Coordinates of C-alpha atoms in Angstrom, one line a residue:
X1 CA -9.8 -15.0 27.0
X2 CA -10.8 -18.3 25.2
X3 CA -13.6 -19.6 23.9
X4 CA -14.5 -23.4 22.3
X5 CA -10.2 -22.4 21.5
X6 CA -10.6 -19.6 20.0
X7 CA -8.4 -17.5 21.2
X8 CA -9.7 -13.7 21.4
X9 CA -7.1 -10.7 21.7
X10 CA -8.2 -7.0 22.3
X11 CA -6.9 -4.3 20.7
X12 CA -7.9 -0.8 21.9
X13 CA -5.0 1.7 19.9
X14 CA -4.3 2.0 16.6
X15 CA -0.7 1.1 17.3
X16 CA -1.7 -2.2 18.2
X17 CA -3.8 -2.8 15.4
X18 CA -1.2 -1.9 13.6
X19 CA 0.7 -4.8 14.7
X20 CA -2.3 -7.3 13.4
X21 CA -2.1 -6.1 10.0
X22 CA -0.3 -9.1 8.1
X23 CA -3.0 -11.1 9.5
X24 CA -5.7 -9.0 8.8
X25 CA -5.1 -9.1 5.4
X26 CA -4.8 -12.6 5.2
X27 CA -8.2 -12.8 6.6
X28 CA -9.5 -10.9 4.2
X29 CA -8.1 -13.1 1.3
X30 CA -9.8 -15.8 2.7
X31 CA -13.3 -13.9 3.2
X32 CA -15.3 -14.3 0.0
X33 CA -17.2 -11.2 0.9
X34 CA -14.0 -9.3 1.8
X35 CA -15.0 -5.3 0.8
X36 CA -12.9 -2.3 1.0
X37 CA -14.8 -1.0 3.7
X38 CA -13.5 -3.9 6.0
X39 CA -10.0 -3.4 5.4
X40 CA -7.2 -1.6 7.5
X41 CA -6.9 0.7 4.4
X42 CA -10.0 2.1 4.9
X43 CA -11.1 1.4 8.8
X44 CA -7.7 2.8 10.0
X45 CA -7.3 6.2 8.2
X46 CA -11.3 6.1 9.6
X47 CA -10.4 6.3 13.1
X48 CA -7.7 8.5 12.3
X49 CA -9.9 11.4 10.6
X50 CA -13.1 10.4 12.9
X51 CA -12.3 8.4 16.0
X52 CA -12.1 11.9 18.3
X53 CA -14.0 14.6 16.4
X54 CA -17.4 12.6 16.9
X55 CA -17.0 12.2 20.8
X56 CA -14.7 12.7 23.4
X57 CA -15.6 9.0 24.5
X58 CA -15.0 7.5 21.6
X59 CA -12.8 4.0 22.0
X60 CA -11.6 1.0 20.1
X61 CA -12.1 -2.4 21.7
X62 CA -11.4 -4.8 18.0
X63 CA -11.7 -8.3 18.9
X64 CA -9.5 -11.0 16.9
X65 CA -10.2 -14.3 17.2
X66 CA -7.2 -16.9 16.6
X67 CA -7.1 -21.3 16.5
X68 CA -3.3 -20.3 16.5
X69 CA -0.5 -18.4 17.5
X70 CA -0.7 -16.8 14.6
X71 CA -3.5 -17.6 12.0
X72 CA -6.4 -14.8 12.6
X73 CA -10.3 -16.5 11.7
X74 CA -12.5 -13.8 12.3
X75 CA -12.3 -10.0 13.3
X76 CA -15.1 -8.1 15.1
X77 CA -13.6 -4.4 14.6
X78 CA -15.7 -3.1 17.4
X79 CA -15.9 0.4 18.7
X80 CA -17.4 2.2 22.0
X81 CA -19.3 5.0 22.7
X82 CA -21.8 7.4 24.2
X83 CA -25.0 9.2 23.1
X84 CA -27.6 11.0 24.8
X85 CA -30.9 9.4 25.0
X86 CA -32.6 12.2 27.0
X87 CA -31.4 15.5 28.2
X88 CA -29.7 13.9 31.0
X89 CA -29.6 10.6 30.8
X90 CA -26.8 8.6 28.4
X91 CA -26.1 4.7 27.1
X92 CA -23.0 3.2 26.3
X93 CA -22.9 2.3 22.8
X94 CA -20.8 -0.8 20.8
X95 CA -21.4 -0.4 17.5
X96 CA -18.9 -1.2 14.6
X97 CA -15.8 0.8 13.6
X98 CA -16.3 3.2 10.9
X99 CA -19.9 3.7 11.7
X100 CA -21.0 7.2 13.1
X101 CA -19.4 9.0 10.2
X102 CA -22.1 8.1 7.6
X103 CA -19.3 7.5 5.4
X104 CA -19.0 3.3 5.5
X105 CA -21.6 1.0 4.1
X106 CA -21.0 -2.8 3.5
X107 CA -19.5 -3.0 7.4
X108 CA -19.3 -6.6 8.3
X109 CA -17.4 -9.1 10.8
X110 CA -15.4 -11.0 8.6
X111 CA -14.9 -14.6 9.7
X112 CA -12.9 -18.0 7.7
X113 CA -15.1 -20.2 6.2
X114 CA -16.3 -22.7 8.7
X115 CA -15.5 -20.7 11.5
X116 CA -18.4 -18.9 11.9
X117 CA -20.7 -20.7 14.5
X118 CA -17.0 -21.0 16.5
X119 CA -17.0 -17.7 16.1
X120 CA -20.5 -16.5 16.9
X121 CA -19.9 -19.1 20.1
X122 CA -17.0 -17.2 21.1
X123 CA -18.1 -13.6 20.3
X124 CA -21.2 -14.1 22.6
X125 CA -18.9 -15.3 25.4
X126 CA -16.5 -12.3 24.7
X127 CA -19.2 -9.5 24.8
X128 CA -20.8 -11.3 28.0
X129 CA -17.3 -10.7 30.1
X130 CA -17.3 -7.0 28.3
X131 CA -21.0 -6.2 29.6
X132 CA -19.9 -3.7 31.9
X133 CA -18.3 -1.6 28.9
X134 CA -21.5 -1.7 27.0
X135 CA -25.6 -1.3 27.4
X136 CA -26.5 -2.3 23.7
X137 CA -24.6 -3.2 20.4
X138 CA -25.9 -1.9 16.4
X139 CA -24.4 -3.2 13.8
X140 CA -24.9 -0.9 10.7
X141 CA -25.4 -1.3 6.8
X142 CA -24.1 -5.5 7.4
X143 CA -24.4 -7.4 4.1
X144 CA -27.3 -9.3 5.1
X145 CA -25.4 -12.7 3.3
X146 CA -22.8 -11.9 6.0
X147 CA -21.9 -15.5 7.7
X148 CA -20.6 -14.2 10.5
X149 CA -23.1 -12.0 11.4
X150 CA -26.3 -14.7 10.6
X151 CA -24.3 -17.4 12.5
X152 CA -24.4 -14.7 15.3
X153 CA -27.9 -13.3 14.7
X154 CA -29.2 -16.8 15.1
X155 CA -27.1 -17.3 18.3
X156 CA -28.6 -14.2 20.3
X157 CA -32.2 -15.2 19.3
X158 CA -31.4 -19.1 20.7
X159 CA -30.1 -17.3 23.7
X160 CA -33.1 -14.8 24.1
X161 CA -31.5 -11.8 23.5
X162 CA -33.2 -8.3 22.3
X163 CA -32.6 -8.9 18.9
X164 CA -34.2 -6.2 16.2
X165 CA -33.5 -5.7 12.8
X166 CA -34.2 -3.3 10.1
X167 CA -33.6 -3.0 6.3
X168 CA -31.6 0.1 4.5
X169 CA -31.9 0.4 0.5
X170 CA -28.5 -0.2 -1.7
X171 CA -28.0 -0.9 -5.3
X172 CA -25.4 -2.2 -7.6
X173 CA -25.1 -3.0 -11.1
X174 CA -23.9 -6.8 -12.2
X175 CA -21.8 -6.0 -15.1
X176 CA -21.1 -8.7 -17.8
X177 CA -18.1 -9.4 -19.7
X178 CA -18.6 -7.1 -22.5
X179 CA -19.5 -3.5 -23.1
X180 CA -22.2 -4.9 -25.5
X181 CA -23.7 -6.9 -23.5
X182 CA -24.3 -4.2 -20.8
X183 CA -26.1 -1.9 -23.2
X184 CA -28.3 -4.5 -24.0
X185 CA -29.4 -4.8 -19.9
X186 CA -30.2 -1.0 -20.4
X187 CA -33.9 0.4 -22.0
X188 CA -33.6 1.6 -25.7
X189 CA -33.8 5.6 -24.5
X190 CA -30.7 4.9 -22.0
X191 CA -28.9 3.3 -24.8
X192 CA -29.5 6.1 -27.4
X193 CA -28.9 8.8 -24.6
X194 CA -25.4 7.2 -23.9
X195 CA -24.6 7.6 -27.5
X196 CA -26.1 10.9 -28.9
X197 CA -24.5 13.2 -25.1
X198 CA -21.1 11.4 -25.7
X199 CA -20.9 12.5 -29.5
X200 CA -22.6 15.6 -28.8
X201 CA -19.6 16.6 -26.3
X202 CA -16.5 16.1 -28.5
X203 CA -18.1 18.0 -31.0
X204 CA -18.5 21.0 -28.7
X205 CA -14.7 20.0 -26.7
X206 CA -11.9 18.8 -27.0
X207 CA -12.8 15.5 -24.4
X208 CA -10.2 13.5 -22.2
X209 CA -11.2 10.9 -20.2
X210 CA -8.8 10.0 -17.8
X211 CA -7.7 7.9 -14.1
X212 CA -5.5 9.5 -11.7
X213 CA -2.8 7.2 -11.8
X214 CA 0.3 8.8 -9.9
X215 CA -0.1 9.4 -6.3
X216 CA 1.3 12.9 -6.9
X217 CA -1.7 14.5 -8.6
X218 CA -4.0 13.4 -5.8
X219 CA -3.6 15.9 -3.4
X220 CA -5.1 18.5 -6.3
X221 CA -7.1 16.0 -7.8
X222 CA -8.9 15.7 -4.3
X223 CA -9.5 19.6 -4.4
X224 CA -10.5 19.8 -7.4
X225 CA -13.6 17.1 -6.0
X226 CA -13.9 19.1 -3.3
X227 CA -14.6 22.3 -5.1
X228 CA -17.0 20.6 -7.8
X229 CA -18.9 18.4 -5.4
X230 CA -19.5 21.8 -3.2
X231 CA -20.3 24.3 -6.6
X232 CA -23.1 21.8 -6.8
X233 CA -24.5 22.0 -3.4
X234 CA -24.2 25.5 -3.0
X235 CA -26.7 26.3 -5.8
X236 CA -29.2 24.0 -3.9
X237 CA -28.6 26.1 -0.5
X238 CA -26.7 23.5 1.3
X239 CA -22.9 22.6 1.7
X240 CA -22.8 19.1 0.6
X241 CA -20.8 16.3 2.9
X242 CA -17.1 16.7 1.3
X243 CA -16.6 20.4 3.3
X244 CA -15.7 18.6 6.9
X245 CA -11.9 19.2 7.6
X246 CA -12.2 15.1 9.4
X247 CA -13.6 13.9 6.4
X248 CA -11.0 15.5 3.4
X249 CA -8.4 14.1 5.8
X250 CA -9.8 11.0 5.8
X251 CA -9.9 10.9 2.0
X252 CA -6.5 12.3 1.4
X253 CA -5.0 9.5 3.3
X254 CA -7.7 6.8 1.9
X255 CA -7.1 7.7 -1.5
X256 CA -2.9 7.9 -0.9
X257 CA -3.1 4.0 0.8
X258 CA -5.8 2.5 -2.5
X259 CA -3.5 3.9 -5.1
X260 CA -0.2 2.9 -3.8
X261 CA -2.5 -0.9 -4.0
X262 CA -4.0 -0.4 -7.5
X263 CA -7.6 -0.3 -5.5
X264 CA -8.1 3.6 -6.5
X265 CA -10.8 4.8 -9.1
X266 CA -10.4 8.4 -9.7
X267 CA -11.5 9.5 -12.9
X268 CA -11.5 12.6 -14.2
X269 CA -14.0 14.3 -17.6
X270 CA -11.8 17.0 -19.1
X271 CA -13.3 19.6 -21.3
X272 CA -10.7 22.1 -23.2
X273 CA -8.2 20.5 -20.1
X274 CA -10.4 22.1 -17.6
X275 CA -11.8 19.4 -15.3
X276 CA -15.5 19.4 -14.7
X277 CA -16.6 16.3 -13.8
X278 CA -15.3 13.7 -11.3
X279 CA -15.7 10.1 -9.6
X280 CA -14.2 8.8 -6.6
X281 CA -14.2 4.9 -6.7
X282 CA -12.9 2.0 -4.4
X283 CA -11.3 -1.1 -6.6
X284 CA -11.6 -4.4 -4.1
X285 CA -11.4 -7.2 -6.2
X286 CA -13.7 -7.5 -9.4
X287 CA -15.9 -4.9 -7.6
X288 CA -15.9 -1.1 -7.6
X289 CA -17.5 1.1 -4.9
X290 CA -18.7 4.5 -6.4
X291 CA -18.3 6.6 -3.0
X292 CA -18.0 10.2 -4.2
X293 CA -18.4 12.4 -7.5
X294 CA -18.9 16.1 -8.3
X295 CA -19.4 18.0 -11.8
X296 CA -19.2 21.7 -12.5
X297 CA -23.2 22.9 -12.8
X298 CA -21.8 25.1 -15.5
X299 CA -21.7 22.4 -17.7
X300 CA -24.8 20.9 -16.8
X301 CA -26.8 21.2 -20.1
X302 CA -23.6 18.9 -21.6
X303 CA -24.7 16.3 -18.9
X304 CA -20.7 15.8 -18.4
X305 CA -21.5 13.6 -15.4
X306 CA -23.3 11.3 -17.3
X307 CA -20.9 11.1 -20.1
X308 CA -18.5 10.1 -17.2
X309 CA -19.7 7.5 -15.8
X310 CA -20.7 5.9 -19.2
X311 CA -17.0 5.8 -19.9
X312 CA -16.4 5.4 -16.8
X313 CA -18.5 1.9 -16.8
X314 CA -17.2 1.0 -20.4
X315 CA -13.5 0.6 -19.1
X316 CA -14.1 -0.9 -15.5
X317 CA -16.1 -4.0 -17.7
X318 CA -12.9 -3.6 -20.0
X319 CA -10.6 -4.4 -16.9
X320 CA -12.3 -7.3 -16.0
X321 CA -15.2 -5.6 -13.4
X322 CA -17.9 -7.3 -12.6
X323 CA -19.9 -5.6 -10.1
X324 CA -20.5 -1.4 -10.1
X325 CA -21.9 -0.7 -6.8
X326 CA -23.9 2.3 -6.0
X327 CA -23.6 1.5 -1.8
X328 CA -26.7 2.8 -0.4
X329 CA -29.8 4.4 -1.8
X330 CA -32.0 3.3 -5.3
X331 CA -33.1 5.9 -6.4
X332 CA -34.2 6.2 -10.1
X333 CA -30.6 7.9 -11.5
X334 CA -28.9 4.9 -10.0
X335 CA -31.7 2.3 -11.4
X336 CA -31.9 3.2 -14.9
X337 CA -28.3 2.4 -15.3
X338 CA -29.5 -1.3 -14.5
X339 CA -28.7 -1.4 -10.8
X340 CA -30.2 -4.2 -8.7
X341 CA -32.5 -3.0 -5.9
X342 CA -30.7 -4.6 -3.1
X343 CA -30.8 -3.8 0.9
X344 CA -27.8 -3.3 4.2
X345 CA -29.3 -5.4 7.3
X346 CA -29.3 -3.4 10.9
X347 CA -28.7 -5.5 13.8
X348 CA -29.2 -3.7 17.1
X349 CA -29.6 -5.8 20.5
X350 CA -28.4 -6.1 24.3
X351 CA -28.5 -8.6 27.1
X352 CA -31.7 -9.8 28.8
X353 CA -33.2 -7.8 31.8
X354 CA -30.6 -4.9 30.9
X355 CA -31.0 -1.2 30.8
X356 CA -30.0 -1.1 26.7
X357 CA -32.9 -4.2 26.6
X358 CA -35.1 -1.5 27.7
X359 CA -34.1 1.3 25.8
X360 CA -34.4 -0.8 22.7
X361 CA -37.6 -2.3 23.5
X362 CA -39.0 1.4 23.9
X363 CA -37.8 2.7 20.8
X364 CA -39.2 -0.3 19.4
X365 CA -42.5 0.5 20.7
X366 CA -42.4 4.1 19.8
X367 CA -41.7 3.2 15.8
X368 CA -44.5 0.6 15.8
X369 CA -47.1 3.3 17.1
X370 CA -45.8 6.2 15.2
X371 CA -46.7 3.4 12.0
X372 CA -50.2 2.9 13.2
X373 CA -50.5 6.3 14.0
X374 CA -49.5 7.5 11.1
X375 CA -51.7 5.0 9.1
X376 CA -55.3 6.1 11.1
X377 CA -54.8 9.3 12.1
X378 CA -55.9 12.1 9.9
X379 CA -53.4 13.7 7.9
X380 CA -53.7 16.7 9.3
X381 CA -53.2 15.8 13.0
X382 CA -50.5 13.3 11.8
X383 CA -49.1 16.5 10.8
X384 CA -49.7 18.8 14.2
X385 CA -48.4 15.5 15.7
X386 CA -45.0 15.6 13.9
X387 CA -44.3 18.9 13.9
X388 CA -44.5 19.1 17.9
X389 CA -42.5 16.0 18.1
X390 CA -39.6 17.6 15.7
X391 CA -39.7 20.8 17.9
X392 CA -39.2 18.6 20.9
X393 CA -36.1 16.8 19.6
X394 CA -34.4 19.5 18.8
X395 CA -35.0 21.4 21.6
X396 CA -33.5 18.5 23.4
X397 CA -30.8 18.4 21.0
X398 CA -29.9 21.8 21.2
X399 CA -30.0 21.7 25.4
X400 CA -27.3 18.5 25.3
X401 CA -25.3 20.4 22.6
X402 CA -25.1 22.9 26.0
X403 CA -24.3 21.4 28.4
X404 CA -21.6 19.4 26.1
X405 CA -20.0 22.6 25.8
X406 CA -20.3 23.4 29.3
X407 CA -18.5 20.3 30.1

């Protein structure tokens, strides 16, 4: 298909997205906002790890968008599935690739400068012909500078679409060019505490600070994350998120791919050569992506982790760094080391007069009275209230997770 000449090409495997690689990556060099988390080494080894084990009716359906043979403008990486809105009754979801997992944040549809209302144009036109694959469309944790996505935002309101957005928290810290410099963005108490733990440890350990540079060491380096990340957890009761078999797959093959390109962060805090403290990290350009980290609770009263990342931080603006980003959340362990409050954009919407324009306008009813409910009610019906409607969903929840077995 073609739209305003763009030409737009499908790909639903990852064999033939395989074959759009080279221009992928060009893209990307192009994209000012180009993030890890939109290339093939991240979005492929995703599918990989994720694309079955969260549904059977999971598919790709990636749209390029070409004003050549064989120059790529824009990508929409594009994914389809199902969920269960009541005990029996199911939508047909688009949403992007790499969401579902809740393991990508900065998603985005990359486009070429001055492409993008060519692109939004032609986008529209693709998803109308694909309307009987879909019912409604979320985009998830966008960079809300995106120019793709605005141009395209701005399209489905002039067209009347169901457009609704909402707002997640992220953070990040804008480093300068000198380790000085930085210390003097942080509060006097953060400054002395970055000293006095630091000193304190190498006079209790022999310290080594150190990055996993050779690809052969990450296989054990990766376990040893693992083990520290879940030692942590399981003191609070819980497992943690790095225990699914999908997900330490995912990460092997990430972390192989970023280190064979330079783009891996893994550092390691070594006490008496006994790791106990660890950060996983994603290099794309002058930025770096803090995506995992573990320390052994054993060692909590040395506050290794901390000492970490203050090294950590003290190198990266060494090397040239310019942007530590925390991806979502701010809360106050992520603000005090002079991280930005900053925010993902949700984009959900569907066609006019459809069945996904219905669904959405219903859930958008539902949120707007649970607000006012929940701002005249009485607490303690708010709370009766809540507690029935929990019981409810996971009844339901439980029933569909039933009859998905059955099936």
């Amino acid at each position: 298909m073609s739209a305003d000449n763009l030409e737009i090409r499908t790909y639903r495997s990852l064999d033939e997205l395989e074959t759009l690689r080279a221009n992928w990556n060009e893209l990307l060099e192009s994209y000012p906002l180009a993030t890890t988390f939109s290339t093939p080494e991240w979005l492929i080894p995703w599918w990989r790890s994720f694309g079955r084990s969260l549904g059977k009716d999971q598919q790709l359906l990636v749209a390029g968008f070409f004003d050549a043979p064989s120059r790529l403008v824009a990508l929409a990486p594009l994914s389809l599935t199902r969920i269960r809105i009541a005990t029996a009754v199911s939508l047909r979801l688009l949403r992007l690739m790499g969401d579902g997992s809740h393991d990508s944040d900065n998603l985005d549809l990359p486009v070429r400068p001055g492409f993008e209302d060519r692109f939004a144009e032609s986008l529209l036109h693709y998803l109308q012909n694909q309307r009987s694959l879909w019912d409604f469309c979320e985009l998830n944790t966008i960079p809300p500078q995106s120019p793709g996505v605005n141009a395209f935002r701005q399209l489905l309101e002039r067209e009347k679409w169901i457009v609704i957005e909402n707002s997640r928290p992220a953070s990040a810290i804008a480093l300068p060019a000198a380790w000085e410099a930085y210390l003097k963005q942080l509060s006097s108490k953060e400054r002395g505490k970055i000293g006095l733990r630091s000193r304190r440890l190498e006079k209790k350990y022999k310290v080594r600070i150190r990055k996993s540079v050779e690809g052969a060491e990450i296989d054990s380096l990766l376990q040893t994350l693992y083990e520290l990340h879940g030692k942590h957890w399981r003191l609070r009761g819980m497992p943690g998120t790095l225990h699914s078999p999908a997900r330490r797959h995912f990460y092997g093959e990430l972390a192989r791919l970023l280190s064979e390109r330079s783009r891996l962060e893994f550092w390691m805090l070594e006490l008496n050569e006994k790791v106990v403290a660890a950060q996983f990290g994603l290099r794309h350009g002058t930025t770096v992506f803090s995506l995992q980290e573990g320390f052994d609770p054993d060692y909590a009263a040395d506050s290794v982790g901390y000492v970490l990342r203050s090294q950590v931080l003290k190198q990266l603006i060494a090397d040239g760094i310019r942007r530590y980003d925390f991806l979502g959340g701010t809360d106050e362990s992520k603000l005090r080391w002079g991280a930005e409050p900053g925010h993902y954009l949700d984009l959900r919407f569907a066609r006019p007069f459809s069945t996904g324009a219905a669904y959405l306008r219903t859930q958008q009813y539902a949120g707007r009275s649970k607000s006012w409910l929940r701002r005249n009610l009485p607490e303690t019906v708010w709370q009766i209230l809540h507690k029935t409607n929990v019981g409810i969903r996971r009844r339901e929840k439980k029933a569909g997770s039933t009859q998905n077995a059955a099936e």
